[in-house]
Short mmCIF file of N, CA and C in Angstrom, two decimals:
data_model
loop_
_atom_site.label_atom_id
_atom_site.label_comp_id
_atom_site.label_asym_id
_atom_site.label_seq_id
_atom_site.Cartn_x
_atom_site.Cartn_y
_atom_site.Cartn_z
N UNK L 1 23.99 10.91 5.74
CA UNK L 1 23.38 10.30 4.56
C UNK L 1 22.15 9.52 5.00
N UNK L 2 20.96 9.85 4.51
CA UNK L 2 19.82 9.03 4.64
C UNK L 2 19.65 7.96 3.81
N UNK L 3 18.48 7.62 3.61
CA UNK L 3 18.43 6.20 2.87
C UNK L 3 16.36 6.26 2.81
N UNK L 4 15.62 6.02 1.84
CA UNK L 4 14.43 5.78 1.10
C UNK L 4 13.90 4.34 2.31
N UNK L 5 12.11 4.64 2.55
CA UNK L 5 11.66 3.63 3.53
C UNK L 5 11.98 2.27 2.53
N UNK L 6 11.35 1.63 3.65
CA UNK L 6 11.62 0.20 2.83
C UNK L 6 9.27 0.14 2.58
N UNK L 7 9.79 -0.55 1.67
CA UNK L 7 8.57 -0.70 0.52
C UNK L 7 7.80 -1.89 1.07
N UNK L 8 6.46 -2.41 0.95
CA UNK L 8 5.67 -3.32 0.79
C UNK L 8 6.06 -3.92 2.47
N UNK L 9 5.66 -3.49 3.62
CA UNK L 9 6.74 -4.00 4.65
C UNK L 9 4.99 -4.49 5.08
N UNK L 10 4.76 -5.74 5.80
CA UNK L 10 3.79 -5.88 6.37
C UNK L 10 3.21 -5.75 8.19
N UNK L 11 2.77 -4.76 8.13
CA UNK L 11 3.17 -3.58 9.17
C UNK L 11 2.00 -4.25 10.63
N UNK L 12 1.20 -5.39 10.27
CA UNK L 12 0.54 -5.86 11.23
C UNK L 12 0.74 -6.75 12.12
N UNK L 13 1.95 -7.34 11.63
CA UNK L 13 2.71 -8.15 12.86
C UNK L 13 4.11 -8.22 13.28
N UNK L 14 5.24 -8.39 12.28
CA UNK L 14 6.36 -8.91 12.05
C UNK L 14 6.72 -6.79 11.36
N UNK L 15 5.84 -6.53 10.82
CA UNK L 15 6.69 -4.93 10.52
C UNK L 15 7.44 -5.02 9.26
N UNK L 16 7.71 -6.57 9.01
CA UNK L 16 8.68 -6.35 7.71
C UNK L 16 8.49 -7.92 7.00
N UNK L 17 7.42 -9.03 7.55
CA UNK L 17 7.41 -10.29 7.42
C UNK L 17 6.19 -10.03 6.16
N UNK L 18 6.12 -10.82 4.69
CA UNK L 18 5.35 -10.50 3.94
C UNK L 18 5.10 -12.48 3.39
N UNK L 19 3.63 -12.35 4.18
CA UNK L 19 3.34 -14.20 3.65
C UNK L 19 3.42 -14.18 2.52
N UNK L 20 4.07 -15.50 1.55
CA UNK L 20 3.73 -15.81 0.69
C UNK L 20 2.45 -15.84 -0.03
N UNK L 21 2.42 -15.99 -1.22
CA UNK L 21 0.94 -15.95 -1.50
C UNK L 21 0.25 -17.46 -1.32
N UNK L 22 1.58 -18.78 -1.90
CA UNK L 22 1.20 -19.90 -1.83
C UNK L 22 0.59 -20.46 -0.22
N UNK L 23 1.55 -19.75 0.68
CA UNK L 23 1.09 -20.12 1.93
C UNK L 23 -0.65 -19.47 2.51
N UNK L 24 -0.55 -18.34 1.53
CA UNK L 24 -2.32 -18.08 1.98
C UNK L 24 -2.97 -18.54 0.87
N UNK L 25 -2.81 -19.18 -0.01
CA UNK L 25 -4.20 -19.69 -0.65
C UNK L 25 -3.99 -21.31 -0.14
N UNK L 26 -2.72 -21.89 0.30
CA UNK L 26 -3.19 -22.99 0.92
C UNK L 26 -3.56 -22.93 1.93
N UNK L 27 -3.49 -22.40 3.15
CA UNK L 27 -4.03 -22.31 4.31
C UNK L 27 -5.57 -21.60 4.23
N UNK L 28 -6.00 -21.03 3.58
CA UNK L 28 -7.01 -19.96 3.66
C UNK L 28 -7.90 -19.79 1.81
N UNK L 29 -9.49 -20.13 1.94
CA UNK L 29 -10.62 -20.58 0.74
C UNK L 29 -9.94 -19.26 -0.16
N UNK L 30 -8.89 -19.17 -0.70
CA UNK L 30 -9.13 -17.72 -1.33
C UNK L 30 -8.14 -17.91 -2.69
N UNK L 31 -8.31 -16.93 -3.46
CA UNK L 31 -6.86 -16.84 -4.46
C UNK L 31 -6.67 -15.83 -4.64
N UNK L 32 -5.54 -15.43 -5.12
CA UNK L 32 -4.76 -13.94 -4.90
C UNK L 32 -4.75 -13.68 -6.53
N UNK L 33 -5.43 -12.20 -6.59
CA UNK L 33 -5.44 -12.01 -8.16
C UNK L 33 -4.20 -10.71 -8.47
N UNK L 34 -3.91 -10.12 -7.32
CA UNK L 34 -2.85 -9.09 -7.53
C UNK L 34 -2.06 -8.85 -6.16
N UNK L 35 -1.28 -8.95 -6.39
CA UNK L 35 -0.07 -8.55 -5.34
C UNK L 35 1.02 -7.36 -5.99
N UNK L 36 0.93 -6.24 -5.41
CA UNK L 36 1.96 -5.14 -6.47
C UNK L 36 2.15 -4.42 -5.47
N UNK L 37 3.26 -3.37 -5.39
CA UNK L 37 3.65 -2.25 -5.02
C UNK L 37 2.68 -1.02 -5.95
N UNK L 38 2.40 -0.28 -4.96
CA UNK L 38 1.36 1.13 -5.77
C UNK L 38 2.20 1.86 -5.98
N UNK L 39 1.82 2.62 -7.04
CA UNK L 39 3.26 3.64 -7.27
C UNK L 39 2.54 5.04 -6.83
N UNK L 40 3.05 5.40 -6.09
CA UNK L 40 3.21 7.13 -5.88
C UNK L 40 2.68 7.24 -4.07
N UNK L 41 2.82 6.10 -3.65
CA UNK L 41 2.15 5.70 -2.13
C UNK L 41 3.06 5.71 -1.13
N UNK L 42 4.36 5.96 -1.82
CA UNK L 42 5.54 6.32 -0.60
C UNK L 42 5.41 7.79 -0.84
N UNK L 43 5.58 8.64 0.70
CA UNK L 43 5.37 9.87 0.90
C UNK L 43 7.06 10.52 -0.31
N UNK L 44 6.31 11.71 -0.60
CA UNK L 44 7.37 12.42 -1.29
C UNK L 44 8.76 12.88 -0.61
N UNK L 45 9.73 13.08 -0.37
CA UNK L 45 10.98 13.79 0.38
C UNK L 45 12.38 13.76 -0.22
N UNK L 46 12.97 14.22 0.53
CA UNK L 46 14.74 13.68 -0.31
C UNK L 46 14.62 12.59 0.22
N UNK L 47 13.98 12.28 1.09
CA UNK L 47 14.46 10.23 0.71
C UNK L 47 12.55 10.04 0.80
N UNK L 48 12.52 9.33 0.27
CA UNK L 48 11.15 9.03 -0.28
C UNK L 48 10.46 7.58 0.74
N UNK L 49 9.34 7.73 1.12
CA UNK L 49 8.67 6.74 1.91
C UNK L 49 8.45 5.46 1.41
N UNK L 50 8.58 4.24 1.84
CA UNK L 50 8.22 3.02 1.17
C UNK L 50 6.98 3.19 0.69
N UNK L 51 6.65 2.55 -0.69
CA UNK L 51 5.57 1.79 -1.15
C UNK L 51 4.53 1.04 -0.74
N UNK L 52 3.21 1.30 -0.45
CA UNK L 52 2.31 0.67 0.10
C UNK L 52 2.61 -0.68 -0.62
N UNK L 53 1.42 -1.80 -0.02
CA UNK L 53 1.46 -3.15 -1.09
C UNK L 53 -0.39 -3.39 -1.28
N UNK L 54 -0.66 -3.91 -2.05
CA UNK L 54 -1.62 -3.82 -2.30
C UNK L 54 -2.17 -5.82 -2.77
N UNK L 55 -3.39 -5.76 -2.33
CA UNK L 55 -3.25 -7.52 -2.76
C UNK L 55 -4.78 -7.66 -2.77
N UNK L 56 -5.66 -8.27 -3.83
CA UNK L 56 -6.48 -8.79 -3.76
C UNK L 56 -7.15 -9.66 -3.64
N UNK L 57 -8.02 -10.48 -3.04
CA UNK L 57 -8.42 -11.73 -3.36
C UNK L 57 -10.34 -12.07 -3.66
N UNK L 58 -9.84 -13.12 -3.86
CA UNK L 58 -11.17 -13.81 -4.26
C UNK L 58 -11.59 -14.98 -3.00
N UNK L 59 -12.87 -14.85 -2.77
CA UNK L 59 -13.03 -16.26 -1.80
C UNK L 59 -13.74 -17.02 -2.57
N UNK L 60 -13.14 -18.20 -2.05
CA UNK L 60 -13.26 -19.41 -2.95
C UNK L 60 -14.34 -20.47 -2.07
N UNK L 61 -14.89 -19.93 -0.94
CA UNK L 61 -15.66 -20.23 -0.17
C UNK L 61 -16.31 -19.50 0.64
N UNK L 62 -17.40 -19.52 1.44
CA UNK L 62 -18.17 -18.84 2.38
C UNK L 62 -17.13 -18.11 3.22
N UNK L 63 -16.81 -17.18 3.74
CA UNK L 63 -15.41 -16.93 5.03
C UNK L 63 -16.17 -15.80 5.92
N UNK L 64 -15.45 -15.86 7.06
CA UNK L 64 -15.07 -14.71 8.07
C UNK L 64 -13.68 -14.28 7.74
N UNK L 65 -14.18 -12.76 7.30
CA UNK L 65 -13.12 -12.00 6.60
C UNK L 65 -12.82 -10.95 8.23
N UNK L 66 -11.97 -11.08 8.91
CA UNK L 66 -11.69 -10.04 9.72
C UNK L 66 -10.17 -9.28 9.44
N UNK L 67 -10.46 -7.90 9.90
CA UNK L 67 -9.35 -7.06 9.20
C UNK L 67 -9.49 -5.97 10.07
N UNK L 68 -8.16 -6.02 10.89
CA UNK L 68 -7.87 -4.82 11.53
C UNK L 68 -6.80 -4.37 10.72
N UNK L 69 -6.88 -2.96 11.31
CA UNK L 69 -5.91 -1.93 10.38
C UNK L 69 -5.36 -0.52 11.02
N UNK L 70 -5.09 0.07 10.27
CA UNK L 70 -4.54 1.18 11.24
C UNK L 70 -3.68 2.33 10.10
N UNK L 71 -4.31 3.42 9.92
CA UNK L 71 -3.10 4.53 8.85
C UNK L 71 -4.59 4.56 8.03
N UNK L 72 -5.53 4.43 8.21
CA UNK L 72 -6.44 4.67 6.33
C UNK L 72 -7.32 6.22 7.22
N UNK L 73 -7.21 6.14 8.24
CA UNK L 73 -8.17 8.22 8.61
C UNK L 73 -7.00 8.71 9.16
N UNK L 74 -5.58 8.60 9.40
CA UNK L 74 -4.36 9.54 9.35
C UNK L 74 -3.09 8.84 9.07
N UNK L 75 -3.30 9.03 7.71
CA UNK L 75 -1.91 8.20 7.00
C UNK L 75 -0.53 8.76 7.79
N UNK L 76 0.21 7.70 7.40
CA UNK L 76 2.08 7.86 8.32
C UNK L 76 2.31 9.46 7.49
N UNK L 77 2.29 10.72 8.73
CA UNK L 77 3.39 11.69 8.24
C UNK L 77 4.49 11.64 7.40
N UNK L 78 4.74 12.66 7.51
CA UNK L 78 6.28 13.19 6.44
C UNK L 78 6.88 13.29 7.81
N UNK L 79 8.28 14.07 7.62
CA UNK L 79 8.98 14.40 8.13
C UNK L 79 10.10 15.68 7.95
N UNK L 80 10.47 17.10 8.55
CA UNK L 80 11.57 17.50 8.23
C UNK L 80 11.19 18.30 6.74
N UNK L 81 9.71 18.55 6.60
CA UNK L 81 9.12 18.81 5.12
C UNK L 81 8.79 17.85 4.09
N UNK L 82 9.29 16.63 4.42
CA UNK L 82 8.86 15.15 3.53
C UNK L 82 7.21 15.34 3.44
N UNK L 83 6.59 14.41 2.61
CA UNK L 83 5.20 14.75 2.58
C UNK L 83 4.78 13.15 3.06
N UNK L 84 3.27 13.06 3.36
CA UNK L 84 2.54 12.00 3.89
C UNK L 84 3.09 10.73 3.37
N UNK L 85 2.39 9.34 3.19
CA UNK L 85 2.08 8.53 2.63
C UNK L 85 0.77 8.44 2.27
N UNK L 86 0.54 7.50 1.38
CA UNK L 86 -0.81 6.84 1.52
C UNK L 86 -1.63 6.39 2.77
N UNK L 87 -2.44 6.36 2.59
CA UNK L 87 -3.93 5.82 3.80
C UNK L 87 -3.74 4.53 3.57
N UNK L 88 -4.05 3.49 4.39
CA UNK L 88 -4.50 2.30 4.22
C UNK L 88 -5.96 1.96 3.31
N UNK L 89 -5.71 1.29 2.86
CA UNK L 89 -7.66 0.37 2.28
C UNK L 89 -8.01 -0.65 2.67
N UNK L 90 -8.91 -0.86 2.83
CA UNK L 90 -9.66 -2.38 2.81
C UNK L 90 -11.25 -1.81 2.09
N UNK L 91 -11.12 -2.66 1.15
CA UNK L 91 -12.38 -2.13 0.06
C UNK L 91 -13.23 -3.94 -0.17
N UNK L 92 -14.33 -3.74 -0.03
CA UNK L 92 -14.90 -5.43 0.02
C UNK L 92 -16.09 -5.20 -1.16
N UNK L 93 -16.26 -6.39 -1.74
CA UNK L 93 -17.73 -6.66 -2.80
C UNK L 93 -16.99 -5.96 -4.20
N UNK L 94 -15.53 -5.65 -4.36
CA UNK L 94 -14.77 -5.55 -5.82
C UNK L 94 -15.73 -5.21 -6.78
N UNK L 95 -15.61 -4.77 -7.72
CA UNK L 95 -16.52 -4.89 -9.38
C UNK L 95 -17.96 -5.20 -9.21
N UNK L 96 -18.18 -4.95 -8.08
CA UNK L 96 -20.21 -4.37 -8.03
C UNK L 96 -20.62 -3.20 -7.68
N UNK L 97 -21.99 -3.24 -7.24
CA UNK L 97 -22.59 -2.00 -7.48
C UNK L 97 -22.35 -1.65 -5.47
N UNK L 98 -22.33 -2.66 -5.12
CA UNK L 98 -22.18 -2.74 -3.25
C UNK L 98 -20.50 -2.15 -3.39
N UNK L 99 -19.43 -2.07 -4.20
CA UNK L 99 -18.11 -1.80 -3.50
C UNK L 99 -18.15 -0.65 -2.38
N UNK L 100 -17.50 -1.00 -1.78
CA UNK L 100 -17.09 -0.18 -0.80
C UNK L 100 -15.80 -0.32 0.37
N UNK L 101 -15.49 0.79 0.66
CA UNK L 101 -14.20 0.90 1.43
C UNK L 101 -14.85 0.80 2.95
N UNK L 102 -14.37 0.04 3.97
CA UNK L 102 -14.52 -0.13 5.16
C UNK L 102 -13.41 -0.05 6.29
N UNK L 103 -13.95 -0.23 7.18
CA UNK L 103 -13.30 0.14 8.96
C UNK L 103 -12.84 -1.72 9.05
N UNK L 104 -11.85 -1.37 10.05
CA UNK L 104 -11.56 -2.63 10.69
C UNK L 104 -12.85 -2.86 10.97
N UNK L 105 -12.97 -4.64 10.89
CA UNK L 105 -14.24 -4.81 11.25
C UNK L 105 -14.02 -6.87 10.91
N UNK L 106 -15.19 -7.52 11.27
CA UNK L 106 -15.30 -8.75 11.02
C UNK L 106 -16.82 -8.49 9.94
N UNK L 107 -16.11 -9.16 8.94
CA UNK L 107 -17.32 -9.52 7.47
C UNK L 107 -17.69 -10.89 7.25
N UNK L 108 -18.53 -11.18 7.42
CA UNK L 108 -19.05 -12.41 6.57
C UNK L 108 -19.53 -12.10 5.29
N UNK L 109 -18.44 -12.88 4.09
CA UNK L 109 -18.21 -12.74 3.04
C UNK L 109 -18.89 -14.35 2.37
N UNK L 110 -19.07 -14.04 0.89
CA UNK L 110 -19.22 -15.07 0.32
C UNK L 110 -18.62 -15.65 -0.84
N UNK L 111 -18.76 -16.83 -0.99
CA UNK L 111 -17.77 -17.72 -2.52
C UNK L 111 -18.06 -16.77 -2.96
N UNK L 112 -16.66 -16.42 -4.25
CA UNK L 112 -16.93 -15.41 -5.43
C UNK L 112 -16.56 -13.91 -4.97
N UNK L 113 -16.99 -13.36 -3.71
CA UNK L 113 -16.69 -12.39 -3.85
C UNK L 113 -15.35 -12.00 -3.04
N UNK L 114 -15.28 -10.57 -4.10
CA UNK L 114 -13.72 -10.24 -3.90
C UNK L 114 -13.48 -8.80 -3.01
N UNK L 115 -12.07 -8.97 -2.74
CA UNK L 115 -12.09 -7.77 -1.65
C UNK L 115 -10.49 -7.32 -1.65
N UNK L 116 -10.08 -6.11 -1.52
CA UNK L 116 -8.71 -5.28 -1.67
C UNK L 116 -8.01 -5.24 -0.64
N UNK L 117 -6.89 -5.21 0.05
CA UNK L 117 -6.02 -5.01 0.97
C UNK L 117 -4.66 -3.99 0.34
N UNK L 118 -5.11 -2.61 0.95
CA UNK L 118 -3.53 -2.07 0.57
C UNK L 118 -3.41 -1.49 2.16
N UNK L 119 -1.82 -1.64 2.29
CA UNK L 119 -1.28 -0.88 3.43
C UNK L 119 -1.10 0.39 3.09
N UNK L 120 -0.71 1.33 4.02
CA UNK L 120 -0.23 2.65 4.18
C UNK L 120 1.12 2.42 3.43
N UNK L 121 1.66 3.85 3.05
CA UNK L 121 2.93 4.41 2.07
C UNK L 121 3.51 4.92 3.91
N UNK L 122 4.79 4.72 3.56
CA UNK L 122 5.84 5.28 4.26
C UNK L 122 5.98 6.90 4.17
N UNK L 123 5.47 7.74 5.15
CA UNK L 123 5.90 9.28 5.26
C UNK L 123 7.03 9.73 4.43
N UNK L 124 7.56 10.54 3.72
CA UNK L 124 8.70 10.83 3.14
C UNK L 124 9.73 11.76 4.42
N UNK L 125 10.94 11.62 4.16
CA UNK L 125 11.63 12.71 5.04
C UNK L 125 12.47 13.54 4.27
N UNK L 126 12.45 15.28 4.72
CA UNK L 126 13.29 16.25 3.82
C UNK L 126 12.31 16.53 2.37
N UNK L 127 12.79 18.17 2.58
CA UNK L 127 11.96 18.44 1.67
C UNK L 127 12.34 17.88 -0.12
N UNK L 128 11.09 17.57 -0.91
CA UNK L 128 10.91 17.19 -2.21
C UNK L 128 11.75 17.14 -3.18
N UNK L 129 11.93 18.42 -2.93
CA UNK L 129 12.80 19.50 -4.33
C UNK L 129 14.30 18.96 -4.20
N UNK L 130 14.41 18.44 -2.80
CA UNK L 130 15.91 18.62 -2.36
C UNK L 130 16.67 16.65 -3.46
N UNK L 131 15.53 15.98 -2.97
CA UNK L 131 15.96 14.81 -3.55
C UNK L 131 17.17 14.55 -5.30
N UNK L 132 17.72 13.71 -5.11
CA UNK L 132 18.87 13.46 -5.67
C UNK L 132 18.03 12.90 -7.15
N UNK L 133 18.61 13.14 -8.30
CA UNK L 133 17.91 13.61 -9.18
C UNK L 133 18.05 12.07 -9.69
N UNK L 134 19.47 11.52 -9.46
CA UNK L 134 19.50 10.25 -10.14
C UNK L 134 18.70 9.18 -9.31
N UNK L 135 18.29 9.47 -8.15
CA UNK L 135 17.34 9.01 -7.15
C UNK L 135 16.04 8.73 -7.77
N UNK L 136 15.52 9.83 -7.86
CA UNK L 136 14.20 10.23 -8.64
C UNK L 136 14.14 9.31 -9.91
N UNK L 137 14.76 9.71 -10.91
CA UNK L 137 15.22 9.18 -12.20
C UNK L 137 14.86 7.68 -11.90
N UNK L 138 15.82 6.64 -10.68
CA UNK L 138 15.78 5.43 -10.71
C UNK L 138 14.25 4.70 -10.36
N UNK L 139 13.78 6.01 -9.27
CA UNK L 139 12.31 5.94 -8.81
C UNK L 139 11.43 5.84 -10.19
N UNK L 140 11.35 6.34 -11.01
CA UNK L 140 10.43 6.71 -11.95
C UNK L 140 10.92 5.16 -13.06
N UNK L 141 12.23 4.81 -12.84
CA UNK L 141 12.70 3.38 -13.84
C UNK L 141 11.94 2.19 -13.06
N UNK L 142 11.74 2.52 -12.39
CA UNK L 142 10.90 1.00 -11.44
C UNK L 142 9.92 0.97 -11.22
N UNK L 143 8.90 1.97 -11.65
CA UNK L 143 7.82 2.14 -11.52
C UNK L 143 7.58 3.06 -10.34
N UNK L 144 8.31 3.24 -9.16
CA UNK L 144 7.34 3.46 -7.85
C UNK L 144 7.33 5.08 -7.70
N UNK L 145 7.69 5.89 -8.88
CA UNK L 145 7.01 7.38 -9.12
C UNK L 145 7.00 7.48 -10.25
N UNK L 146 5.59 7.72 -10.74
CA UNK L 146 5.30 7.74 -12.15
C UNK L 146 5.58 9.64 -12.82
N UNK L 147 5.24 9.90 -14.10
CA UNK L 147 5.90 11.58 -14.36
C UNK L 147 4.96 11.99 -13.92
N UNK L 148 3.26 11.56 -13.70
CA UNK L 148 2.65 12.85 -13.15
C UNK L 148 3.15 12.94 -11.45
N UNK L 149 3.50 11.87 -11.05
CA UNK L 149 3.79 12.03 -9.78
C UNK L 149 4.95 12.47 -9.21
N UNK L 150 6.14 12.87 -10.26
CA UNK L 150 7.32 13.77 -10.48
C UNK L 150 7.11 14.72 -10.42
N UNK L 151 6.27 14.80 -11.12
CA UNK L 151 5.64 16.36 -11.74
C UNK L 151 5.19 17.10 -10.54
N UNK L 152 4.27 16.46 -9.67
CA UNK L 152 3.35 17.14 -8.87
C UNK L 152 4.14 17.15 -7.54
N UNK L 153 5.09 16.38 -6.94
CA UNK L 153 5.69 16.26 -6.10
C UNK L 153 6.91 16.55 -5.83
N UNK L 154 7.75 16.79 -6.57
CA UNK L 154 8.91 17.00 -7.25
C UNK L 154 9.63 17.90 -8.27
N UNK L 155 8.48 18.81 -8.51
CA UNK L 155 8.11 19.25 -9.72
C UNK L 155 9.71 19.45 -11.10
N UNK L 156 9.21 17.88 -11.14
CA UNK L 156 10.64 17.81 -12.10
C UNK L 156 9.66 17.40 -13.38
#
């Protein structure tokens, strides 16, 4: 018996440790406008890949934004016929005409502007089709596979 990745895991230090939000807008000029699980970012399989997490913020001051990363030019495999996950993002300058997706890198950023953080989706393992229907079903009640993403992956 297998078992579905685990979801939103923060994969840059701790693997499974996810800061609060209160602890980073007090420690750090910023505020957090979204924190969510993406839906359809765990790889497809009979057991299905965790959920990327996704989080945005705002700086609330001048900063050095540095951001290493790892999974956004060869997202986590499948497995056993499971399908990929998601890529990682880091997308900086939000809702202008400058957005753009970037490389690990150190940014000097400014008050006001905003910038994206999503991790990589968990690889799926076992093929698609094979997954447990009330599985799926519960996937699609929680948001984290929507019907086109049933549809296309699952083709239920």
């Amino acid at each position: 018996m297998g078992h579905d990745g685990a979801c939103a895991t923060a994969t840059h230090l701790s693997n499974l440790h996810i800061t609060p939000i209160e602890i980073l807008e007090t420690e750090f000029p910023c505020r957090i406008s979204r924190f969510e699980l993406v839906p359809d970012t765990g790889g497809a399989g009979q057991w299905r890949g965790g959920l990327s997490l996704l989080r945005e913020y705002e700086l609330l001051q001048n900063a050095t934004v540095i951001r290493r990363y790892d999974k956004s030019r060869f997202p986590p495999t499948g497995l056993a016929g499971g399908k990929a996950g998601c890529g990682a993002r880091f997308v900086i300058r939000l809702g202008t005409a400058q957005e753009a997706p970037m490389p690990s890198g150190r940014y000097e950023m400014q008050a006001g502007e905003r910038f994206l953080l999503q991790s990589a989706g968990g690889g799926g393992y076992g093929d698609p089709p094979q997954r447990d229907a009330a599985a799926l079903a519960r996937d699609m009640a929680e948001g984290y596979v929507s019907a086109a993403g049933a549809k296309k992956d699952y083709n239920a």
